[in-house]
XYZ file of N, CA and C in Angstrom:
858
model
N 0.833 -1.196 0.000
C 0.000 0.000 0.000
C 0.874 1.255 0.000
N 0.374 2.305 -0.603
C 1.076 3.582 -0.584
C 0.062 4.688 -0.794
N 0.483 5.909 -0.474
C -0.342 7.068 -0.782
C 0.508 8.045 -1.584
N -0.136 8.896 -2.342
C 0.579 9.849 -3.186
C 1.076 11.022 -2.356
N 1.980 11.805 -2.932
C 2.468 13.002 -2.255
C 1.328 13.989 -2.017
N 0.407 14.064 -2.952
C -0.747 14.953 -2.776
C -1.619 14.482 -1.622
N -1.812 13.173 -1.520
C -2.598 12.629 -0.409
C -1.891 12.851 0.920
N -0.565 12.762 0.913
C 0.199 13.014 2.130
C 0.053 14.467 2.558
N 0.129 15.389 1.611
C -0.046 16.811 1.928
C -1.426 17.072 2.512
N -2.441 16.457 1.925
C -3.801 16.632 2.437
C -3.935 16.045 3.834
N -3.286 14.906 4.070
C -3.355 14.265 5.382
C -2.703 15.127 6.456
N -1.626 15.819 6.110
C -0.985 16.722 7.070
C -1.972 17.781 7.539
N -2.702 18.365 6.624
C -3.665 19.410 6.986
C -4.791 18.844 7.842
N -5.240 17.648 7.523
C -6.287 17.007 8.322
C -5.792 16.757 9.746
N -4.571 16.239 9.874
C -4.014 15.955 11.196
C -3.810 17.227 12.004
N -3.350 18.286 11.362
C -3.170 19.562 12.061
C -4.497 20.105 12.562
N -5.518 20.024 11.732
C -6.843 20.490 12.144
C -7.339 19.691 13.351
N -7.174 18.381 13.301
C -7.614 17.528 14.400
C -6.839 17.824 15.680
N -5.524 17.995 15.558
C -4.691 18.269 16.732
C -5.059 19.602 17.369
N -5.335 20.602 16.552
C -5.699 21.918 17.094
C -7.044 21.872 17.811
N -7.968 21.058 17.307
C -9.262 20.926 17.974
C -9.085 20.340 19.373
N -8.258 19.313 19.499
C -8.000 18.719 20.805
C -7.196 19.660 21.696
N -6.269 20.395 21.103
C -5.478 21.368 21.858
C -6.373 22.410 22.510
N -7.366 22.876 21.799
C -8.300 23.858 22.355
C -9.036 23.293 23.564
N -9.418 22.029 23.501
C -10.112 21.398 24.625
C -9.199 21.317 25.839
N -7.959 20.919 25.631
C -7.008 20.804 26.739
C -6.763 22.157 27.387
N -6.496 23.170 26.586
C -6.237 24.499 27.139
C -7.444 25.037 27.889
N -8.622 24.863 27.326
C -9.840 25.354 27.968
C -10.053 24.661 29.307
N -9.820 23.364 29.340
C -9.985 22.612 30.581
C -9.042 23.105 31.671
N -7.764 23.255 31.333
C -6.781 23.672 32.335
C -7.019 25.107 32.776
N -7.377 25.975 31.837
C -7.568 27.384 32.170
C -8.810 27.633 33.016
N -9.834 26.797 32.848
C -11.112 27.067 33.506
C -11.354 26.234 34.759
N -10.563 25.219 34.999
C -10.848 24.358 36.152
C -10.598 25.099 37.457
N -11.418 24.809 38.455
C -11.293 25.453 39.761
C -10.184 24.812 40.589
N -9.978 23.523 40.393
C -8.925 22.800 41.098
C -7.885 22.349 40.089
N -6.603 22.356 40.445
C -5.585 21.911 39.496
C -5.635 20.415 39.219
N -6.353 19.656 40.056
C -6.397 18.212 39.898
C -7.802 17.776 39.503
N -7.918 17.017 38.436
C -9.202 16.529 37.946
C -9.604 15.237 38.640
N -10.907 14.964 38.618
C -11.373 13.631 38.967
C -11.037 12.696 37.809
N -10.537 11.519 38.137
C -10.090 10.607 37.088
C -10.624 9.206 37.338
N -10.615 8.408 36.286
C -10.839 6.972 36.379
C -9.531 6.272 36.046
N -9.415 5.031 36.475
C -8.210 4.266 36.179
C -8.526 3.170 35.174
N -7.463 2.712 34.484
C -7.631 1.651 33.487
C -6.921 0.387 33.975
N -5.693 0.168 33.520
C -5.015 -1.085 33.856
C -4.580 -1.156 35.317
N -4.274 0.000 35.921
C -3.899 0.029 37.332
C -4.062 1.450 37.848
N -3.679 1.680 39.103
C -3.951 2.960 39.756
C -3.151 4.118 39.184
N -2.129 3.838 38.372
C -1.338 4.918 37.774
C -1.648 5.110 36.291
N -2.596 4.353 35.772
C -2.996 4.443 34.359
C -4.344 5.156 34.310
N -4.319 6.470 34.085
C -5.503 7.307 34.245
C -6.190 7.605 32.921
N -7.492 7.916 33.034
C -8.259 8.457 31.918
C -9.252 9.465 32.481
N -9.441 10.582 31.805
C -10.389 11.610 32.228
C -11.463 11.776 31.163
N -12.499 12.547 31.528
C -13.546 12.816 30.535
C -12.988 13.592 29.353
N -11.888 14.309 29.564
C -11.314 15.103 28.482
C -10.548 14.240 27.487
N -9.990 13.109 27.958
C -9.408 12.156 27.007
C -10.467 11.726 26.001
N -11.652 11.415 26.517
C -12.736 10.956 25.645
C -13.222 12.078 24.733
N -13.319 13.288 25.281
C -13.781 14.423 24.474
C -12.775 14.756 23.374
N -11.497 14.761 23.732
C -10.460 15.024 22.725
C -10.458 13.941 21.658
N -10.606 12.697 22.082
C -10.613 11.615 21.109
C -11.777 11.765 20.135
N -12.946 12.119 20.645
C -14.108 12.293 19.770
C -13.859 13.383 18.736
N -13.290 14.505 19.171
C -13.012 15.603 18.245
C -11.982 15.187 17.191
N -10.930 14.521 17.636
C -9.875 14.109 16.711
C -10.403 13.094 15.701
N -11.107 12.089 16.182
C -11.598 11.053 15.272
C -12.613 11.609 14.287
N -13.471 12.500 14.745
C -14.436 13.121 13.828
C -13.721 13.866 12.710
N -12.668 14.605 13.076
C -11.921 15.371 12.075
C -11.187 14.448 11.105
N -10.558 13.412 11.631
C -9.806 12.495 10.776
C -10.726 11.729 9.826
N -11.838 11.257 10.342
C -12.754 10.478 9.507
C -13.462 11.350 8.477
N -13.688 12.615 8.827
C -14.291 13.531 7.855
C -13.317 13.844 6.725
N -12.047 14.003 7.070
C -11.048 14.368 6.065
C -10.521 13.203 5.265
N -10.484 12.031 5.885
C -9.946 10.832 5.215
C -10.848 9.638 5.540
N -12.038 9.596 4.985
C -13.014 8.562 5.369
C -12.580 7.139 5.049
N -11.630 6.966 4.146
C -11.206 5.620 3.759
C -10.044 5.090 4.596
N -9.519 5.908 5.506
C -8.394 5.478 6.326
C -8.906 4.804 7.600
N -8.177 3.799 8.064
C -8.496 3.158 9.336
C -8.009 4.037 10.489
N -8.500 3.751 11.694
C -8.101 4.510 12.877
C -7.886 3.550 14.045
N -6.764 3.720 14.728
C -6.514 3.072 16.012
C -6.297 4.184 17.023
N -7.071 4.166 18.113
C -6.981 5.239 19.100
C -7.039 4.656 20.505
N -6.343 5.295 21.432
C -6.119 4.698 22.745
C -7.399 4.387 23.507
N -8.336 5.317 23.543
C -9.433 5.185 24.484
C -10.577 4.297 24.007
N -10.861 4.270 22.713
C -12.037 3.523 22.257
C -11.749 2.517 21.151
N -10.604 2.600 20.509
C -10.320 1.692 19.396
C -8.919 1.110 19.509
N -8.536 0.798 20.752
C -7.168 0.365 21.016
C -6.902 -1.070 20.593
N -7.936 -1.891 20.485
C -7.735 -3.312 20.222
C -7.764 -3.669 18.740
N -7.937 -2.685 17.882
C -7.986 -2.969 16.452
C -6.592 -3.343 15.942
N -6.500 -4.271 14.992
C -5.183 -4.659 14.459
C -4.608 -3.576 13.554
N -3.289 -3.509 13.498
C -2.612 -2.574 12.604
C -2.333 -3.278 11.287
N -2.999 -2.844 10.219
C -2.805 -3.444 8.907
C -1.815 -2.658 8.070
N -1.783 -2.955 6.768
C -0.851 -2.286 5.866
C -1.436 -1.029 5.231
N -2.745 -0.891 5.242
C -3.370 0.283 4.649
C -3.168 1.522 5.494
N -3.455 2.709 4.941
C -3.314 3.955 5.697
C -4.134 3.906 6.985
N -3.467 4.131 8.103
C -4.101 4.018 9.415
C -3.663 5.174 10.303
N -4.628 5.894 10.828
C -4.337 6.913 11.834
C -4.120 6.220 13.177
N -3.067 6.608 13.882
C -2.775 6.071 15.211
C -2.758 7.260 16.166
N -3.682 7.265 17.133
C -3.998 8.482 17.880
C -3.897 8.269 19.384
N -3.256 9.207 20.052
C -3.373 9.340 21.507
C -3.952 10.722 21.773
N -5.220 10.809 22.181
C -5.865 12.119 22.327
C -5.235 12.986 23.404
N -4.795 12.376 24.494
C -3.996 13.086 25.499
C -2.909 12.134 25.978
N -1.705 12.352 25.534
C -0.569 11.578 26.017
C 0.022 12.321 27.206
N 0.096 11.646 28.340
C 0.503 12.314 29.570
C -0.706 12.724 30.384
N -1.650 11.799 30.542
C -2.907 12.133 31.222
C -2.687 12.542 32.670
N -1.763 11.897 33.369
C -1.519 12.273 34.764
C -1.033 13.718 34.844
N -0.115 14.099 33.968
C 0.354 15.489 33.947
C -0.790 16.437 33.617
N -1.593 16.081 32.617
C -2.748 16.908 32.260
C -3.693 17.060 33.438
N -3.984 15.964 34.130
C -4.924 16.010 35.247
C -4.421 16.890 36.381
N -3.102 17.026 36.492
C -2.516 17.874 37.534
C -2.188 19.279 37.035
N -2.534 19.580 35.796
C -2.281 20.909 35.261
C -0.845 21.164 34.881
N -0.056 20.111 34.683
C 1.343 20.267 34.303
C 1.485 20.430 32.795
N 2.672 20.816 32.358
C 2.882 21.163 30.948
C 3.144 19.961 30.061
N 3.628 18.850 30.629
C 4.124 17.753 29.799
C 3.004 16.773 29.422
N 2.092 17.303 28.612
C 1.045 16.485 28.006
C 0.865 16.973 26.573
N 0.309 16.126 25.723
C 0.202 16.510 24.320
C -0.848 15.676 23.602
N -1.154 16.094 22.387
C -1.990 15.337 21.461
C -1.053 14.714 20.430
N -1.202 13.424 20.187
C -0.294 12.735 19.268
C -1.092 12.036 18.173
N -0.770 12.362 16.918
C -1.466 11.792 15.764
C -0.426 11.345 14.741
N -0.493 10.090 14.347
C 0.413 9.559 13.323
C -0.398 8.936 12.199
N 0.146 8.999 11.001
C -0.396 8.240 9.882
C 0.605 7.141 9.550
N 0.128 5.916 9.560
C 0.978 4.746 9.365
C 0.548 4.015 8.098
N 1.505 3.676 7.248
C 1.245 2.906 6.033
C 2.246 1.751 5.984
N 1.761 0.554 5.717
C 2.620 -0.637 5.736
C 3.327 -0.787 7.078
N 2.606 -0.402 8.124
C 3.089 -0.512 9.509
C 4.279 0.398 9.805
N 4.516 1.398 8.948
C 5.584 2.374 9.156
C 4.975 3.770 9.242
N 5.361 4.559 10.245
C 4.833 5.923 10.333
C 5.382 6.800 9.211
N 4.498 7.527 8.542
C 4.929 8.417 7.456
C 4.569 9.869 7.746
N 3.805 10.098 8.795
C 3.381 11.457 9.139
C 3.172 11.508 10.642
N 3.595 12.595 11.252
C 3.372 12.767 12.682
C 3.063 14.210 13.024
N 2.067 14.393 13.874
C 1.731 15.706 14.422
C 1.589 15.547 15.929
N 2.359 16.311 16.671
C 2.300 16.292 18.132
C 2.141 17.725 18.614
N 1.033 17.984 19.289
C 0.740 19.330 19.779
C 0.840 19.351 21.295
N 1.696 20.221 21.821
C 1.886 20.382 23.264
C 1.245 21.699 23.688
N -0.012 21.667 24.136
C -0.760 22.909 24.384
C -0.093 23.859 25.361
N 0.409 23.342 26.473
C 0.955 24.228 27.506
C 2.312 24.796 27.115
N 2.985 24.163 26.179
C 4.242 24.700 25.651
C 4.026 25.574 24.424
N 2.804 25.558 23.903
C 2.470 26.282 22.671
C 3.390 25.850 21.527
N 3.584 24.537 21.441
C 4.438 23.973 20.398
C 3.680 22.899 19.621
N 3.837 22.925 18.300
C 3.305 21.872 17.445
C 4.457 21.309 16.618
N 4.741 20.040 16.834
C 5.789 19.345 16.098
C 5.152 18.586 14.937
N 5.760 18.682 13.766
C 5.227 18.006 12.584
C 6.363 17.377 11.786
N 6.031 16.299 11.102
C 6.987 15.676 10.179
C 6.220 14.813 9.197
N 6.746 14.715 7.995
C 6.231 13.789 6.988
C 7.426 13.178 6.273
N 7.285 11.956 5.848
C 8.397 11.212 5.262
C 9.007 11.964 4.085
N 10.319 12.217 4.193
C 11.046 12.902 3.139
C 10.907 14.403 3.141
N 10.218 14.969 4.146
C 9.951 16.410 4.146
C 10.533 17.147 5.352
N 11.242 16.435 6.225
C 11.846 17.097 7.370
C 10.914 17.178 8.557
N 11.460 17.646 9.678
C 10.716 17.795 10.929
C 10.735 19.251 11.358
N 9.639 19.679 11.988
C 9.465 21.094 12.312
C 8.808 21.267 13.676
N 9.115 22.392 14.300
C 8.403 22.837 15.495
C 7.918 24.252 15.235
N 6.610 24.422 15.251
C 6.001 25.719 14.936
C 6.518 26.285 13.613
N 6.708 25.388 12.657
C 7.117 25.807 11.319
C 8.604 25.982 11.123
N 9.393 25.845 12.190
C 10.848 25.987 12.095
C 11.505 24.607 12.071
N 12.437 24.417 11.156
C 13.109 23.123 11.005
C 13.843 22.756 12.294
N 13.747 21.506 12.697
C 14.451 21.032 13.889
C 15.388 19.895 13.510
N 16.364 19.651 14.387
C 17.347 18.592 14.144
C 17.806 18.046 15.485
N 18.132 16.773 15.502
C 18.671 16.168 16.714
C 20.017 16.803 17.045
N 20.491 16.554 18.269
C 21.769 17.115 18.690
C 22.933 16.426 17.984
N 24.107 17.010 18.128
C 25.331 16.428 17.570
C 26.059 15.537 18.572
N 25.424 15.271 19.700
C 26.054 14.492 20.757
C 26.366 13.068 20.299
N 27.565 12.603 20.618
C 27.955 11.235 20.249
C 28.356 10.391 21.456
N 28.393 10.985 22.645
C 28.753 10.233 23.845
C 27.721 10.480 24.936
N 27.552 9.493 25.794
C 26.611 9.648 26.903
C 27.072 10.708 27.891
N 28.390 10.932 27.968
C 28.907 11.943 28.894
C 28.271 13.305 28.659
N 27.942 13.592 27.414
C 27.396 14.898 27.056
C 25.873 14.876 26.909
N 25.236 13.807 27.359
C 23.827 13.596 27.041
C 22.876 13.964 28.172
N 21.718 14.459 27.769
C 20.557 14.552 28.653
C 19.700 13.323 28.370
N 19.475 12.529 29.396
C 18.776 11.252 29.257
C 17.392 11.354 29.889
N 16.383 10.911 29.152
C 15.018 10.877 29.684
C 14.657 9.437 30.008
N 14.273 9.209 31.257
C 13.839 7.886 31.703
C 12.419 8.014 32.234
N 11.508 7.269 31.646
C 10.112 7.323 32.077
C 9.862 6.294 33.169
N 8.946 6.619 34.085
C 8.562 5.673 35.125
C 7.447 4.771 34.604
N 7.654 3.469 34.522
C 6.615 2.572 34.011
C 5.398 2.533 34.930
N 4.272 2.099 34.362
C 3.074 1.902 35.178
C 3.297 0.808 36.215
N 4.088 -0.182 35.874
C 4.368 -1.296 36.776
C 5.194 -0.805 37.961
N 4.672 -0.968 39.159
C 5.393 -0.542 40.359
C 5.810 -1.737 41.209
N 5.991 -2.882 40.578
C 6.493 -4.040 41.310
C 7.908 -3.757 41.798
N 8.327 -4.471 42.826
C 9.661 -4.259 43.369
C 10.729 -4.514 42.315
N 10.539 -5.558 41.516
C 11.512 -5.886 40.469
C 11.652 -4.752 39.468
N 10.518 -4.193 39.045
C 10.548 -3.117 38.056
C 11.140 -1.841 38.639
N 10.713 -1.487 39.839
C 11.222 -0.266 40.471
C 12.731 -0.354 40.669
N 13.208 -1.495 41.115
C 14.649 -1.656 41.327
C 15.419 -1.560 40.013
N 14.854 -2.110 38.946
C 15.522 -2.024 37.643
C 15.633 -0.575 37.184
N 14.545 0.184 37.343
C 14.558 1.596 36.944
C 15.576 2.374 37.764
N 15.591 2.153 39.068
C 16.533 2.868 39.933
C 17.977 2.488 39.609
N 18.215 1.234 39.310
C 19.571 0.808 38.941
C 20.029 1.458 37.642
N 19.120 1.573 36.688
C 19.460 2.221 35.418
C 19.746 3.699 35.633
N 18.914 4.367 36.429
C 19.164 5.775 36.734
C 20.517 5.945 37.410
N 20.806 5.079 38.357
C 22.078 5.149 39.077
C 23.254 4.948 38.118
N 23.100 4.008 37.201
C 24.171 3.733 36.231
C 24.470 4.960 35.377
N 23.410 5.601 34.878
C 23.607 6.789 34.050
C 24.218 7.929 34.856
N 23.762 8.113 36.081
C 24.288 9.203 36.900
C 25.760 8.994 37.236
N 26.184 7.753 37.351
C 27.576 7.462 37.693
C 28.511 7.548 36.495
N 27.974 7.556 35.280
C 28.858 7.559 34.102
C 29.848 8.724 34.104
N 29.464 9.989 34.278
C 28.098 10.474 34.442
C 27.567 11.029 33.125
N 26.258 11.056 32.975
C 25.647 11.833 31.902
C 25.443 13.253 32.410
N 25.094 14.163 31.515
C 24.881 15.536 31.971
C 23.693 15.637 32.907
N 22.613 14.891 32.585
C 21.420 14.973 33.415
C 20.496 13.807 33.109
N 19.720 13.404 34.096
C 18.648 12.430 33.913
C 17.336 13.124 34.222
N 16.391 13.017 33.314
C 15.106 13.698 33.454
C 13.965 12.689 33.353
N 12.820 13.053 33.929
C 11.626 12.221 33.847
C 10.428 13.114 33.571
N 9.779 12.909 32.433
C 8.585 13.667 32.063
C 7.422 12.705 31.839
N 6.229 13.257 31.648
C 5.030 12.438 31.665
C 4.478 12.006 30.335
N 5.074 12.418 29.227
C 4.524 12.103 27.910
C 5.586 11.472 27.027
N 5.336 10.258 26.574
C 6.280 9.582 25.685
C 6.452 10.343 24.383
N 5.337 10.786 23.805
C 5.402 11.503 22.527
C 6.211 12.785 22.657
N 6.000 13.507 23.751
C 6.726 14.756 23.953
C 8.200 14.492 24.241
N 8.492 13.414 24.959
C 9.891 13.032 25.171
C 10.617 12.851 23.840
N 9.940 12.231 22.892
C 10.547 12.005 21.579
C 10.747 13.319 20.833
N 9.835 14.262 21.031
C 10.014 15.589 20.426
C 11.221 16.304 21.012
N 11.455 16.112 22.306
C 12.632 16.718 22.930
C 13.915 16.157 22.312
N 13.930 14.868 22.018
C 15.089 14.275 21.343
C 15.202 14.815 19.922
N 14.080 14.881 19.220
C 14.094 15.339 17.824
C 14.598 16.766 17.691
N 14.318 17.595 18.687
C 14.702 19.005 18.617
C 16.026 19.295 19.305
N 16.731 18.243 19.753
C 18.044 18.427 20.355
C 18.027 18.886 21.791
N 16.852 18.905 22.422
C 16.761 19.306 23.829
C 17.169 18.170 24.756
N 17.050 16.952 24.275
C 17.498 15.761 24.995
C 18.196 14.853 23.990
N 18.930 13.874 24.503
C 19.775 13.062 23.627
C 19.448 11.574 23.642
N 18.665 11.144 24.601
C 18.344 9.722 24.686
C 17.029 9.541 25.420
N 16.186 8.682 24.859
C 14.945 8.294 25.523
C 14.640 6.862 25.138
N 14.239 6.079 26.109
C 13.832 4.703 25.829
C 12.682 4.336 26.759
N 11.891 3.388 26.311
C 10.770 2.956 27.137
C 10.327 1.561 26.715
N 9.835 0.838 27.688
C 9.271 -0.493 27.474
C 7.891 -0.525 28.108
N 6.936 -1.162 27.435
C 5.618 -1.336 28.023
C 4.596 -0.314 27.595
N 4.881 0.448 26.539
C 3.879 1.392 26.061
C 3.337 0.930 24.717
N 2.561 1.776 24.033
C 1.788 1.322 22.880
C 2.055 2.163 21.641
N 1.568 1.678 20.500
C 1.837 2.331 19.218
C 1.446 3.795 19.227
N 0.310 4.136 19.845
C -0.133 5.535 19.848
C 0.776 6.429 20.678
N 1.591 5.837 21.542
C 2.522 6.631 22.340
C 3.749 7.058 21.538
N 4.141 6.277 20.526
C 5.414 6.581 19.870
C 5.407 6.579 18.348
N 4.274 6.324 17.718
C 4.255 6.315 16.246
C 4.559 7.689 15.667
N 3.896 8.728 16.169
C 4.136 10.082 15.651
C 5.550 10.547 15.970
N 6.002 10.269 17.189
C 7.348 10.668 17.569
C 8.417 10.006 16.731
N 8.157 8.780 16.281
C 9.156 8.046 15.498
C 9.464 8.739 14.178
N 8.440 9.155 13.451
C 8.695 9.821 12.165
C 9.290 11.205 12.388
N 8.915 11.866 13.476
C 9.491 13.182 13.767
C 10.991 13.054 14.045
N 11.380 12.051 14.823
C 12.805 11.843 15.100
C 13.571 11.483 13.828
N 13.029 10.591 13.043
C 13.723 10.199 11.809
C 13.916 11.383 10.876
N 12.883 12.184 10.727
C 12.981 13.332 9.828
C 13.860 14.434 10.411
N 14.121 14.374 11.720
C 15.040 15.320 12.354
C 16.476 14.803 12.333
N 16.698 13.668 11.690
C 18.051 13.135 11.550
C 18.454 12.125 12.589
N 17.533 11.727 13.456
C 17.857 10.796 14.518
C 17.519 9.360 14.188
N 17.692 8.487 15.183
C 17.394 7.068 15.024
C 16.364 6.647 16.062
N 15.514 5.728 15.666
C 14.527 5.149 16.580
C 14.354 3.695 16.180
N 14.424 2.810 17.172
C 14.408 1.388 16.847
C 13.940 0.570 18.046
N 13.732 -0.719 17.805
C 13.383 -1.640 18.883
C 14.546 -1.741 19.869
N 14.252 -2.218 21.070
C 15.321 -2.358 22.057
C 16.104 -3.656 21.866
N 15.584 -4.570 21.043
C 16.304 -5.821 20.803
C 16.802 -5.958 19.370
N 16.588 -4.921 18.551
C 17.077 -4.935 17.168
C 17.182 -3.490 16.695
N 18.389 -3.027 16.489
C 18.584 -1.617 16.132
C 18.247 -1.322 14.677
N 17.861 -2.344 13.925
C 17.532 -2.139 12.509
C 16.039 -2.161 12.230
N 15.220 -2.347 13.261
C 13.776 -2.424 13.061
C 13.043 -1.557 14.075
N 11.794 -1.231 13.741
C 10.896 -0.584 14.695
C 9.523 -1.215 14.525
N 9.146 -2.020 15.479
C 7.848 -2.683 15.476
C 6.880 -1.855 16.312
N 5.926 -1.215 15.661
C 4.995 -0.351 16.384
C 4.106 -1.116 17.355
N 4.010 -2.415 17.171
C 3.226 -3.224 18.098
C 4.121 -3.951 19.103
N 5.407 -3.626 19.118
C 6.352 -4.316 19.980
C 6.424 -3.777 21.388
N 5.835 -2.601 21.627
C 5.723 -2.011 22.964
C 7.070 -1.669 23.597
N 8.067 -1.399 22.778
C 9.378 -1.014 23.298
C 10.129 -0.228 22.237
N 10.918 0.767 22.680
C 11.566 1.661 21.724
C 12.738 2.359 22.388
N 13.755 2.671 21.574
C 14.891 3.469 22.018
C 15.197 4.486 20.927
N 15.446 5.734 21.306
C 15.714 6.759 20.295
C 16.799 7.715 20.768
N 17.482 8.302 19.789
C 18.545 9.247 20.077
C 19.048 9.867 18.791
N 20.104 10.670 18.858
C 20.632 11.302 17.655
C 21.388 10.335 16.756
N 21.880 9.232 17.328
C 22.669 8.270 16.553
C 22.755 6.958 17.330
N 23.214 5.919 16.659
C 23.295 4.613 17.310
C 24.441 4.517 18.306
N 25.415 5.408 18.209
C 26.468 5.419 19.224
C 25.868 5.653 20.606
N 24.835 6.469 20.661
C 24.143 6.755 21.918
C 23.180 5.629 22.271
N 22.340 5.219 21.328
C 21.288 4.254 21.660
C 21.842 2.871 21.989
N 22.944 2.481 21.367
C 23.528 1.178 21.679
C 24.016 1.118 23.121
N 24.560 2.216 23.626
C 24.983 2.271 25.026
C 23.785 2.121 25.954
N 22.668 2.739 25.567
C 21.458 2.630 26.382
C 20.967 1.191 26.443
N 21.023 0.501 25.307
C 20.578 -0.891 25.277
C 21.472 -1.760 26.162
N 22.768 -1.461 26.188
C 23.676 -2.195 27.068
C 23.249 -2.059 28.525
N 22.890 -0.839 28.920
C 22.468 -0.604 30.303
C 21.137 -1.297 30.578
N 20.196 -1.212 29.639
C 18.910 -1.887 29.822
C 19.100 -3.390 29.978
N 19.943 -3.965 29.132
C 20.178 -5.408 29.195
C 20.852 -5.805 30.509
N 21.734 -4.968 30.986
C 22.454 -5.266 32.225
C 21.494 -5.480 33.384
N 20.403 -4.709 33.399
C 19.443 -4.801 34.501
C 18.125 -5.453 34.087
N 18.142 -6.175 32.971
C 16.956 -6.915 32.507
C 15.707 -6.042 32.518
N 15.859 -4.841 31.965
C 14.786 -3.850 32.062
C 13.495 -4.331 31.408
N 13.596 -4.916 30.230
C 12.378 -5.326 29.523
C 11.614 -6.379 30.321
N 12.313 -7.378 30.832
C 11.641 -8.401 31.632
C 11.062 -7.805 32.910
N 11.791 -6.866 33.507
C 11.337 -6.275 34.765
C 10.034 -5.512 34.596
N 9.887 -4.813 33.474
C 8.668 -4.034 33.241
C 7.444 -4.937 33.179
N 7.617 -6.138 32.667
C 6.487 -7.055 32.515
C 6.338 -8.021 33.686
N 7.159 -7.860 34.724
C 7.064 -8.729 35.892
C 5.857 -8.353 36.735
N 5.024 -9.328 37.017
C 3.861 -9.124 37.883
C 4.111 -9.887 39.173
N 4.067 -9.166 40.286
C 4.343 -9.789 41.574
C 3.111 -9.722 42.458
N 2.872 -10.767 43.207
C 1.750 -10.773 44.147
C 2.079 -9.907 45.340
N 1.036 -9.332 45.933
C 1.239 -8.461 47.096
C 0.904 -9.189 48.376
């Protein structure tokens, strides 16, 4: 399957329109709420949140995407997460990535929209309302933030790197210890800094724009990193599976990204040392 350059251009405009509609909802919610913390429901566990605004944003985004591209499939976190990813043009959507941050009124949340063809992302739009930033990329056309071209950093060693480590939903002792050991390892190298933010998609934008140099995660989903993957690639960086640096499986639930493989290979060494992937999926009885 493929789409034409004209269809790709049209899809960019559709995705931007959809992202802006959801951005307006997020900003309005944060600006008008009386309390900085929303009432929330949980999904897989007590740290996996969903709010009424996730659903509202998803409805707005899906309506816009289906109106603009009625023949494209859609996979979206809140209501269409179980649909299979085929080879035809498919929108992959996270209406609010970083729901916990959004619910607390923090800045690190965003709307993430990707167009995937043949299981490869070819278009990405990520809108960060509280940062007033919109990141965009399309295959062969470069990556941009608010219309300005962006590029990954020139960093080639971890010593000079800002590393982003996300806290997994799994809070088992095995998983927590693995995360802490990895953080300790990076700090002892030392890297310039270790950071933790609430949105996978936005973390990838930070790498794409050279604000950070390494990000990896295990246990998340296609809608968390599909848009970020094409943005990083078009910004000159690399993004790949944690067990194969030559592939990126959007359904594999694991990813590592950086400006180059000199950086990402070192990260994989550290992850392997502490069995990070296995630890994330470890379920322990209480």
